[in-house]
Coordinates of C-alpha atoms in Angstrom, one line a residue:
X3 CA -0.5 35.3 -12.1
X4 CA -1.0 32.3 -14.0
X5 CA 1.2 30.0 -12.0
X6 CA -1.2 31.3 -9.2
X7 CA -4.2 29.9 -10.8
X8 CA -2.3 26.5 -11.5
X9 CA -1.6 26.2 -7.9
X10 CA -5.0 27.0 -7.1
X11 CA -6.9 24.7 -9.3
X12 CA -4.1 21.8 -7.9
X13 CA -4.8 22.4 -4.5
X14 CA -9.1 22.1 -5.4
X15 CA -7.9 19.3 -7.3
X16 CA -6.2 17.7 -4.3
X17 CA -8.8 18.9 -1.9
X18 CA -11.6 17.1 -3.9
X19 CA -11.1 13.5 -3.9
X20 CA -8.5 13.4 -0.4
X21 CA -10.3 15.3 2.5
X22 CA -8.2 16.0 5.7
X23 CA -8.2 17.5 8.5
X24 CA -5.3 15.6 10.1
X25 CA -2.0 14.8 9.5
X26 CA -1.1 11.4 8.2
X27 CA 2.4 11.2 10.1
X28 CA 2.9 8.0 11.8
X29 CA 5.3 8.1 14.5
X30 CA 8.3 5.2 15.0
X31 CA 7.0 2.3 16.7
X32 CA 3.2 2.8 15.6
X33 CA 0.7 -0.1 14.5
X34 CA -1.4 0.7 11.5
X35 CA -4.4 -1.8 11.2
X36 CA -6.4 -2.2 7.5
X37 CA -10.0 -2.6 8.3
X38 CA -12.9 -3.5 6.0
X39 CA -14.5 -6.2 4.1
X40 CA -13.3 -8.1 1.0
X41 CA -11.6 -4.8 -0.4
X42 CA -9.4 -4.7 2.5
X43 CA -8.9 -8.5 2.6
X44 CA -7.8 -9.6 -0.2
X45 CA -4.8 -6.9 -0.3
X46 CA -3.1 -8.7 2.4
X47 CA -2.4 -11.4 -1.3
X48 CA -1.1 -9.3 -2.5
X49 CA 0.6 -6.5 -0.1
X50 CA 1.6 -4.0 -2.4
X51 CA -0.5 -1.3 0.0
X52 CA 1.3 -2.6 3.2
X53 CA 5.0 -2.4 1.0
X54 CA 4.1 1.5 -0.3
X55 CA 3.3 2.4 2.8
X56 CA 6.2 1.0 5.4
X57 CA 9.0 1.6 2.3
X58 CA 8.2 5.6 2.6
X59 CA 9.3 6.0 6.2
X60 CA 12.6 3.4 6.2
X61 CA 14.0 5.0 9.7
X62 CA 10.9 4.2 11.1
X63 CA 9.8 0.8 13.1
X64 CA 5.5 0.6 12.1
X65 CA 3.6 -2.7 12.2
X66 CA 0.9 -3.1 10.2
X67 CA -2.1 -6.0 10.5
X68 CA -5.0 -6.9 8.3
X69 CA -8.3 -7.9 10.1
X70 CA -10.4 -7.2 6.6
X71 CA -13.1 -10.0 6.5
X72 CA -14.8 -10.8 3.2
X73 CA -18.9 -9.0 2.8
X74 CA -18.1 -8.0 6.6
X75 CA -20.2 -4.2 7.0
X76 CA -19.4 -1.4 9.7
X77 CA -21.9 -3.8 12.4
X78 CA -19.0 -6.5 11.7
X79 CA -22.1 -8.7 10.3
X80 CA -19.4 -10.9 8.3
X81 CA -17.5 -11.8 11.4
X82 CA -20.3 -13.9 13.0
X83 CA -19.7 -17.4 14.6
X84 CA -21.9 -20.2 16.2
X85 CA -20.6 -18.8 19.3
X86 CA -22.9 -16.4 21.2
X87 CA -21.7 -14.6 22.9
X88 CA -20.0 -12.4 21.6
X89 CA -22.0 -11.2 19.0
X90 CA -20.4 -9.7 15.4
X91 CA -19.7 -6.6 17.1
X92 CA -18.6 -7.5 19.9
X93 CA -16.4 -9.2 18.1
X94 CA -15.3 -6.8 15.8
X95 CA -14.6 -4.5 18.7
X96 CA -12.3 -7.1 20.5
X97 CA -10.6 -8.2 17.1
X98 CA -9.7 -3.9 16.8
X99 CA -8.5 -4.0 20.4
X100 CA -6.2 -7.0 19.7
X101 CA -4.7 -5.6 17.1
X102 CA -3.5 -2.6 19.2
X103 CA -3.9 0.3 16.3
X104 CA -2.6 3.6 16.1
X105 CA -3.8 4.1 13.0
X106 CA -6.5 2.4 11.1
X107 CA -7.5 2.3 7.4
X108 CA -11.2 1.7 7.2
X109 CA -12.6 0.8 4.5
X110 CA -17.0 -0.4 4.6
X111 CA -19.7 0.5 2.3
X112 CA -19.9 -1.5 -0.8
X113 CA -21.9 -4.1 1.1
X114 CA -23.9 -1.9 3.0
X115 CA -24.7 -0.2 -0.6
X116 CA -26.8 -3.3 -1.7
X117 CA -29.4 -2.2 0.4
X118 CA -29.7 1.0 -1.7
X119 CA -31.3 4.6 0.0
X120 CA -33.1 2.6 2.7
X121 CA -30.1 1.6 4.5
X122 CA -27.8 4.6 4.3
X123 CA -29.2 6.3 7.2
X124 CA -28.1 2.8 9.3
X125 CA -25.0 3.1 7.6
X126 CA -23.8 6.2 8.5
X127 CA -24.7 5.0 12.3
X128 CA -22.5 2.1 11.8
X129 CA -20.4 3.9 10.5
X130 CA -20.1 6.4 13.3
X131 CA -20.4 4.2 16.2
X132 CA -17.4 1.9 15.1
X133 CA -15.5 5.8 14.8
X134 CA -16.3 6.1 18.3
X135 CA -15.0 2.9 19.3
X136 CA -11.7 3.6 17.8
X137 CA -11.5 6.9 19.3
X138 CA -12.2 5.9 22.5
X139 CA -9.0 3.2 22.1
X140 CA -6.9 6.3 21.2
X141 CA -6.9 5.3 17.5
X142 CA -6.8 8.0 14.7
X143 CA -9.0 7.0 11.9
X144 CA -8.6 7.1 7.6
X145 CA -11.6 6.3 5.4
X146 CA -11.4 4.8 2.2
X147 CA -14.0 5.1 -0.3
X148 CA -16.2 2.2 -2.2
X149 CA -14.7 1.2 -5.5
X150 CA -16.9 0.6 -8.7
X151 CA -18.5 -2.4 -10.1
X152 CA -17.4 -3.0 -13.9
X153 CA -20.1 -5.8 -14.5
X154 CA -24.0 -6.6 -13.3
X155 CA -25.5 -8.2 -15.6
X156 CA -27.1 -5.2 -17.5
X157 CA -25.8 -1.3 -18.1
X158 CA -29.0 -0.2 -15.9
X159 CA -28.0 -2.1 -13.0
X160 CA -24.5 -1.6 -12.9
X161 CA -25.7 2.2 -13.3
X162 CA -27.7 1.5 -10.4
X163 CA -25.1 0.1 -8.2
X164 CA -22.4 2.2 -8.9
X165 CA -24.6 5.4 -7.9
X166 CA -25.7 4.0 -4.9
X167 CA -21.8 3.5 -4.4
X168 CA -21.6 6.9 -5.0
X169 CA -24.5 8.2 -2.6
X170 CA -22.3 5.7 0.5
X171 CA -19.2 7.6 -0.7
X172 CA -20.7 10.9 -0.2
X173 CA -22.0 9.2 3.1
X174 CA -18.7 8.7 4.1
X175 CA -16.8 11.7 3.1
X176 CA -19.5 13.9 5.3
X177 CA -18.8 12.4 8.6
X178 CA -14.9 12.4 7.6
X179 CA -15.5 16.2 7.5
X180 CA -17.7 16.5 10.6
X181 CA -14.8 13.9 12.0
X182 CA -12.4 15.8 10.3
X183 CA -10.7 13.1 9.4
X184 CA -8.9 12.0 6.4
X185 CA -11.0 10.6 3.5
X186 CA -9.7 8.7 0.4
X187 CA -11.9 8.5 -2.5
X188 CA -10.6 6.1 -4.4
X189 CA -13.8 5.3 -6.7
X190 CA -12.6 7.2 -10.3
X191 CA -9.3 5.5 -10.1
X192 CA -11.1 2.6 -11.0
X193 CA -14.1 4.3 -12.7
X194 CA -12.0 4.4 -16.3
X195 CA -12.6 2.9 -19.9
X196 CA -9.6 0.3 -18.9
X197 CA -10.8 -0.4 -15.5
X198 CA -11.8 -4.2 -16.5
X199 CA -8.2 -5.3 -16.5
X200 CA -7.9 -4.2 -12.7
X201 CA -11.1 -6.7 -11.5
X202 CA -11.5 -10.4 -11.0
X203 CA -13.5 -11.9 -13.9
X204 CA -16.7 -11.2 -11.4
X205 CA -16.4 -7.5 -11.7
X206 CA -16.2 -7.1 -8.1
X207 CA -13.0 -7.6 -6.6
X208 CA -9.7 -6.4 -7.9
X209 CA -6.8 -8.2 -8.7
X210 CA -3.3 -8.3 -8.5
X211 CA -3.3 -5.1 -10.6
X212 CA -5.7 -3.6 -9.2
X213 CA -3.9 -3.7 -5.7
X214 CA -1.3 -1.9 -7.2
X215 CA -3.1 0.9 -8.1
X216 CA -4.9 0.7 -5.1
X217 CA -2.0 1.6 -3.5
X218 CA -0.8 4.0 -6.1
X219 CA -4.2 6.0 -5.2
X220 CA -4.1 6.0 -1.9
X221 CA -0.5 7.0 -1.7
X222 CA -0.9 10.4 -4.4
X223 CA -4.4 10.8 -2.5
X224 CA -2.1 10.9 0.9
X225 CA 0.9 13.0 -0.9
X226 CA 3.3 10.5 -0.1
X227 CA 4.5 9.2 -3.8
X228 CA 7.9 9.8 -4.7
X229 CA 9.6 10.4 -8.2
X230 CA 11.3 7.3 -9.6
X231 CA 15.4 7.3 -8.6
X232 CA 16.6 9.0 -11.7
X233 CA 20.6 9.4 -12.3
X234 CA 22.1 11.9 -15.2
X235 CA 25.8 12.2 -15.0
X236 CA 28.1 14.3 -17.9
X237 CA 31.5 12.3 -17.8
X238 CA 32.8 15.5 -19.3
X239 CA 32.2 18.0 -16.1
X240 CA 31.8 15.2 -13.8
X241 CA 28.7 17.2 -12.8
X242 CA 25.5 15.2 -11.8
X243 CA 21.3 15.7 -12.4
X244 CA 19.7 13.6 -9.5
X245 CA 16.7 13.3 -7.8
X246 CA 18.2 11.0 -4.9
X247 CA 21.7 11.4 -3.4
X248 CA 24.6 11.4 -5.2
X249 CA 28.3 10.7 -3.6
X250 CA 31.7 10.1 -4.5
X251 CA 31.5 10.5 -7.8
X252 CA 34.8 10.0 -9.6
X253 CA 35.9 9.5 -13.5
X254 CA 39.3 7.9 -14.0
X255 CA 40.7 6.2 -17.9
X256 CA 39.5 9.2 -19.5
X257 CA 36.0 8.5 -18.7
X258 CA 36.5 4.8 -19.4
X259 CA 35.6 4.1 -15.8
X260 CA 33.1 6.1 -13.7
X261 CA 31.8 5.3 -10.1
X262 CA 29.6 6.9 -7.7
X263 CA 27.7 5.8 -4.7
X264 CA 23.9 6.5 -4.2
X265 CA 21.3 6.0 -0.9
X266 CA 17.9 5.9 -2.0
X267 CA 14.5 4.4 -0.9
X268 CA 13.4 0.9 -2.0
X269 CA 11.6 1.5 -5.8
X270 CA 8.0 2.0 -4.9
X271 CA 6.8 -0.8 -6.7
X272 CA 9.2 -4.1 -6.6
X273 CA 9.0 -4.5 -10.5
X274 CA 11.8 -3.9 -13.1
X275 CA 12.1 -0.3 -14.2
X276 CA 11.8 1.7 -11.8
X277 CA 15.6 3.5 -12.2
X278 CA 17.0 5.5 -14.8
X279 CA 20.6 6.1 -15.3
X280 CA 21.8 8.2 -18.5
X281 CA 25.3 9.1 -19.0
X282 CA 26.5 11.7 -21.0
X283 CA 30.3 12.3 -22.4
X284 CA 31.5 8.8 -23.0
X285 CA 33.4 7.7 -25.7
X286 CA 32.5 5.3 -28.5
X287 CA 32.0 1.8 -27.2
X288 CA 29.6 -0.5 -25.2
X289 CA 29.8 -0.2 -21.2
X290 CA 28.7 -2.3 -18.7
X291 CA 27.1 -1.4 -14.7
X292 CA 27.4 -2.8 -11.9
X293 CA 25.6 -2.4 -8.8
X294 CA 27.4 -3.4 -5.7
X295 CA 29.6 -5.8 -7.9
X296 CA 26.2 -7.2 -9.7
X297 CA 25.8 -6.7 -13.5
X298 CA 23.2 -4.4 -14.0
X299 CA 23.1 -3.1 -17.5
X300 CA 24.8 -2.9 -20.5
X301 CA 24.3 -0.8 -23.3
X302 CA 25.9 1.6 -26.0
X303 CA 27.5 5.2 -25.4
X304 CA 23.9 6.1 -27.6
X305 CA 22.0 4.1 -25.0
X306 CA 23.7 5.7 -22.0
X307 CA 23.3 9.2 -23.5
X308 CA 19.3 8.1 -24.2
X309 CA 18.9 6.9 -20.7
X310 CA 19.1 3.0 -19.7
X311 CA 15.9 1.7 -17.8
X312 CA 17.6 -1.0 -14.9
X313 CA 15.5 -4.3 -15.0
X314 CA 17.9 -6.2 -12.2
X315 CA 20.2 -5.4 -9.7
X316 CA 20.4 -5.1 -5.7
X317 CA 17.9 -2.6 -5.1
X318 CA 14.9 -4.4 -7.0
X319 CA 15.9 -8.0 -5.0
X320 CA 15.8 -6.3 -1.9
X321 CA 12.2 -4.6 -3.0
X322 CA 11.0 -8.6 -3.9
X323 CA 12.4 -9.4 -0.5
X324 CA 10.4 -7.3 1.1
X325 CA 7.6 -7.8 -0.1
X326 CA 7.9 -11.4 0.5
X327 CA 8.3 -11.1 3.9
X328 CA 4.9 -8.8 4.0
X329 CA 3.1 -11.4 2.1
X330 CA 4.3 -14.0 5.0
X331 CA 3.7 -12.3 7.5
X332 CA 0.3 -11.5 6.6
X333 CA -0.4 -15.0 6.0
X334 CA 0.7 -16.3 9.4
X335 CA -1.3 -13.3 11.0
X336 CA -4.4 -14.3 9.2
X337 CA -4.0 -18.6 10.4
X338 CA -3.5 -16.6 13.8
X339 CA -6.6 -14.9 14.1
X340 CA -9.2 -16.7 12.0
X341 CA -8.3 -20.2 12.3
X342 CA -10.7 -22.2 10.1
X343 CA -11.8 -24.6 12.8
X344 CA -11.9 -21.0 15.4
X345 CA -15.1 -22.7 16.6
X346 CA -13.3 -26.0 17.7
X347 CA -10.5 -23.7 19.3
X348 CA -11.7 -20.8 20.8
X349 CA -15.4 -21.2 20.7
X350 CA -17.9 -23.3 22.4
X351 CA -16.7 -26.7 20.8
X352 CA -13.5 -26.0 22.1
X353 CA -13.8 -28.8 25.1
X354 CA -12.9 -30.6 22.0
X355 CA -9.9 -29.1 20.4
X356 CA -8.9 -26.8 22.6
X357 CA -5.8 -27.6 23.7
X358 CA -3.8 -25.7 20.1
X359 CA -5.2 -22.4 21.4
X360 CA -1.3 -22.5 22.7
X361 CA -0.2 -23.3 19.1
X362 CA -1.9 -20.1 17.7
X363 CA -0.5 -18.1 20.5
X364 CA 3.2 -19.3 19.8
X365 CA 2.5 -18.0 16.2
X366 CA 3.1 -14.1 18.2
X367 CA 7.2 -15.0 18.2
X368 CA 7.2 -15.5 14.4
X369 CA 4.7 -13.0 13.5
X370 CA 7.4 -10.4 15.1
X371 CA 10.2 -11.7 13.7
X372 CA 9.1 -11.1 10.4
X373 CA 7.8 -7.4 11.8
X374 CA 11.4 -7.1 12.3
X375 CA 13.3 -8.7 9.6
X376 CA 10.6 -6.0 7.3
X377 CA 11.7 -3.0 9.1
X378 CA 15.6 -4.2 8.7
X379 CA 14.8 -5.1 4.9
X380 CA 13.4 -1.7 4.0
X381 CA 16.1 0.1 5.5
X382 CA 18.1 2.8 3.0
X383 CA 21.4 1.4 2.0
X384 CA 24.1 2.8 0.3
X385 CA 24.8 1.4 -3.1
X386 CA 27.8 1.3 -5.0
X387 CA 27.7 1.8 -9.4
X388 CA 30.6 1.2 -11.6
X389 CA 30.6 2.0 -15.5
X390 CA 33.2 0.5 -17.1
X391 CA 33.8 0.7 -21.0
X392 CA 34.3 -2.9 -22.5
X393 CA 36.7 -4.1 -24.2

């Protein structure tokens, strides 16, 4: 009975902050699009919600673009130009349809929020008439939620902002619910005592830490984390503990030399320490791993028993690697699609400078090369560890 109520008050637990009434299951080949003001943005610096998400499906091809646009609101307000038309919306709307999305994270409302109680009404019409642009493109929709403010001035009005945050949150988790669609509330993640060292000195934007638990968040709020890669192995028994595949394990020199081969994921966040190894049964001595013939680790038969934490190897070069390549290929997208001198290009100036509209356009062949080389990167690989004893 008691593990009944556990699951229970997991499941309310779950249910509260994460509201869906569809499945989060992209298919192979789909485009997920991040859109939203300066939250949404300023991730594409850093990538780390691009990597989380694109590392948990490795057999499957997904494209991802970022069209987040710094204090833009669901009217597309931001994304304004002296060109007229189109008008912000319009041009919202045509930047969306561009991007060819199958899935889009959306995530509005901390600039709409300045304008307190008298605006939520117009935001929540915003917010529903872009939802009914992307449905009628064939896109399926995930909110996101508004993140604090850690500093205003005085306690009073950051206690005012942050409940007007609130009030837009609630905003936005109704219509997911009449939508049913998926809702992420994100907000108490970074509502905590330590929140200040996940913001920019402003109090406003988050930082590089901040984006990764941003993505942290959203991927537990989604049910898509995974444990760490953790490896126990008793020389004695040759048995194995793993929570990722295990193969051809073999002990030779009286356990003086051990090998097995593992296929895993790429470590979820491409920082040392993300894989333990322990290794119990050895005799006195100091061993050394390697991972596909790169030193690893090296540590005591005391160590090995406790557990060694890896802090280099194959695995966490290919992770940097890939989230290199998201970081360029973000970059290139954004020169793409909001040129600094658009007006001279594209817009009504462009008499003047038009003629590199063909030099944005030739940026599509690189921007899908790197599409591809991330999809090759984050493939699962078989990797091979050798424990020797030293001399």
């Amino acid at each position: 009975m008691k593990r009944i109520y556990i699951l229970l008050f997991q499941l309310i637990l779950f249910t509260s902050t994460a509201y869906s009434q569809q499945k989060f299951a992209p298919e192979n080949g789909d485009r997920l699009v991040l859109l939203g003001n300066a939250l949404i943005e300023n991730e594409q610096q850093f990538g780390f919600l691009e990597y989380r998400l694109t590392n948990y499906w490795p057999e499957k091809h997904l494209t991802f673009r970022n069209i987040g646009w710094s204090g833009d609101t669901v009217f597309g307000d931001a994304r304004s130009y002296y060109t007229n038309p189109p008008g912000p919306y319009d041009l919202l709307i045509s930047q969306i349809k561009a991007a060819e999305p199958d899935w889009l994270i959306i995530g509005y409302g901390n600039v709409e929020a300045q304008q307190g109680a008298e605006g939520l009404d117009l935001f929540k019409n915003g917010m529903n008439q872009l939802l009914d642009s992307v449905e009628a493109i064939g896109a399926k929709a995930i909110l996101l939620s508004t993140i604090p403010q850690i500093s205003a001035g005085t306690e009073n009005i950051l206690q005012l902002k942050n409940n007007e945050y609130r009030s837009y949150n609630q905003a936005i988790k109704e219509i997911a619910l009449k939508r049913k669609i998926t809702f992420l509330d994100v907000f108490d993640a970074f509502n905590t005592a330590t929140s200040a060292e996940l913001y920019e000195n402003n109090g406003i934007h988050l930082n590089e830490k901040g984006y990764a638990q941003l993505a942290e968040t959203v991927m537990n709020q989604l049910g898509l984390n995974r444990e760490k890669p953790s490896i126990e192995i008793d020389a004695s028994t040759a048995s194995v503990e793993s929570n990722v595949p295990v193969q051809n394990i073999s002990i030779a020199d009286k356990a003086r030399n051990i090998s097995f081969n593992s296929i895993q994921n790429l470590v979820s966040n491409p920082n040392p320490g993300n894989e333990t190894i322990k290794v119990n049964g050895l005799k006195k001595g100091n061993y050394s791993l390697s991972v596909d013939g790169k030193l690893s680790a090296i540590g005591s038969r005391k160590q090995w028993e406790d557990g060694i934490i890896l802090e280099q190897g194959p695995s966490l070069k290919q992770s940097k690697h890939l989230l290199e390549l998201i970081r360029e290929k973000d970059k290139i997208y954004f020169q793409q699609y909001r040129p600094q001198n658009r007006t001279y290009i594209l817009g009504f100036r462009s008499y003047e400078q038009g003629r590199h509209k063909e030099g944005l356009e030739a940026l599509d062949a690189l921007i899908l090369w790197l599409d591809d080389q991330i999809n090759q990167t984050k493939k699962l690989k078989a990797l091979h560890y050798q424990l020797e004893k030293l001399p």
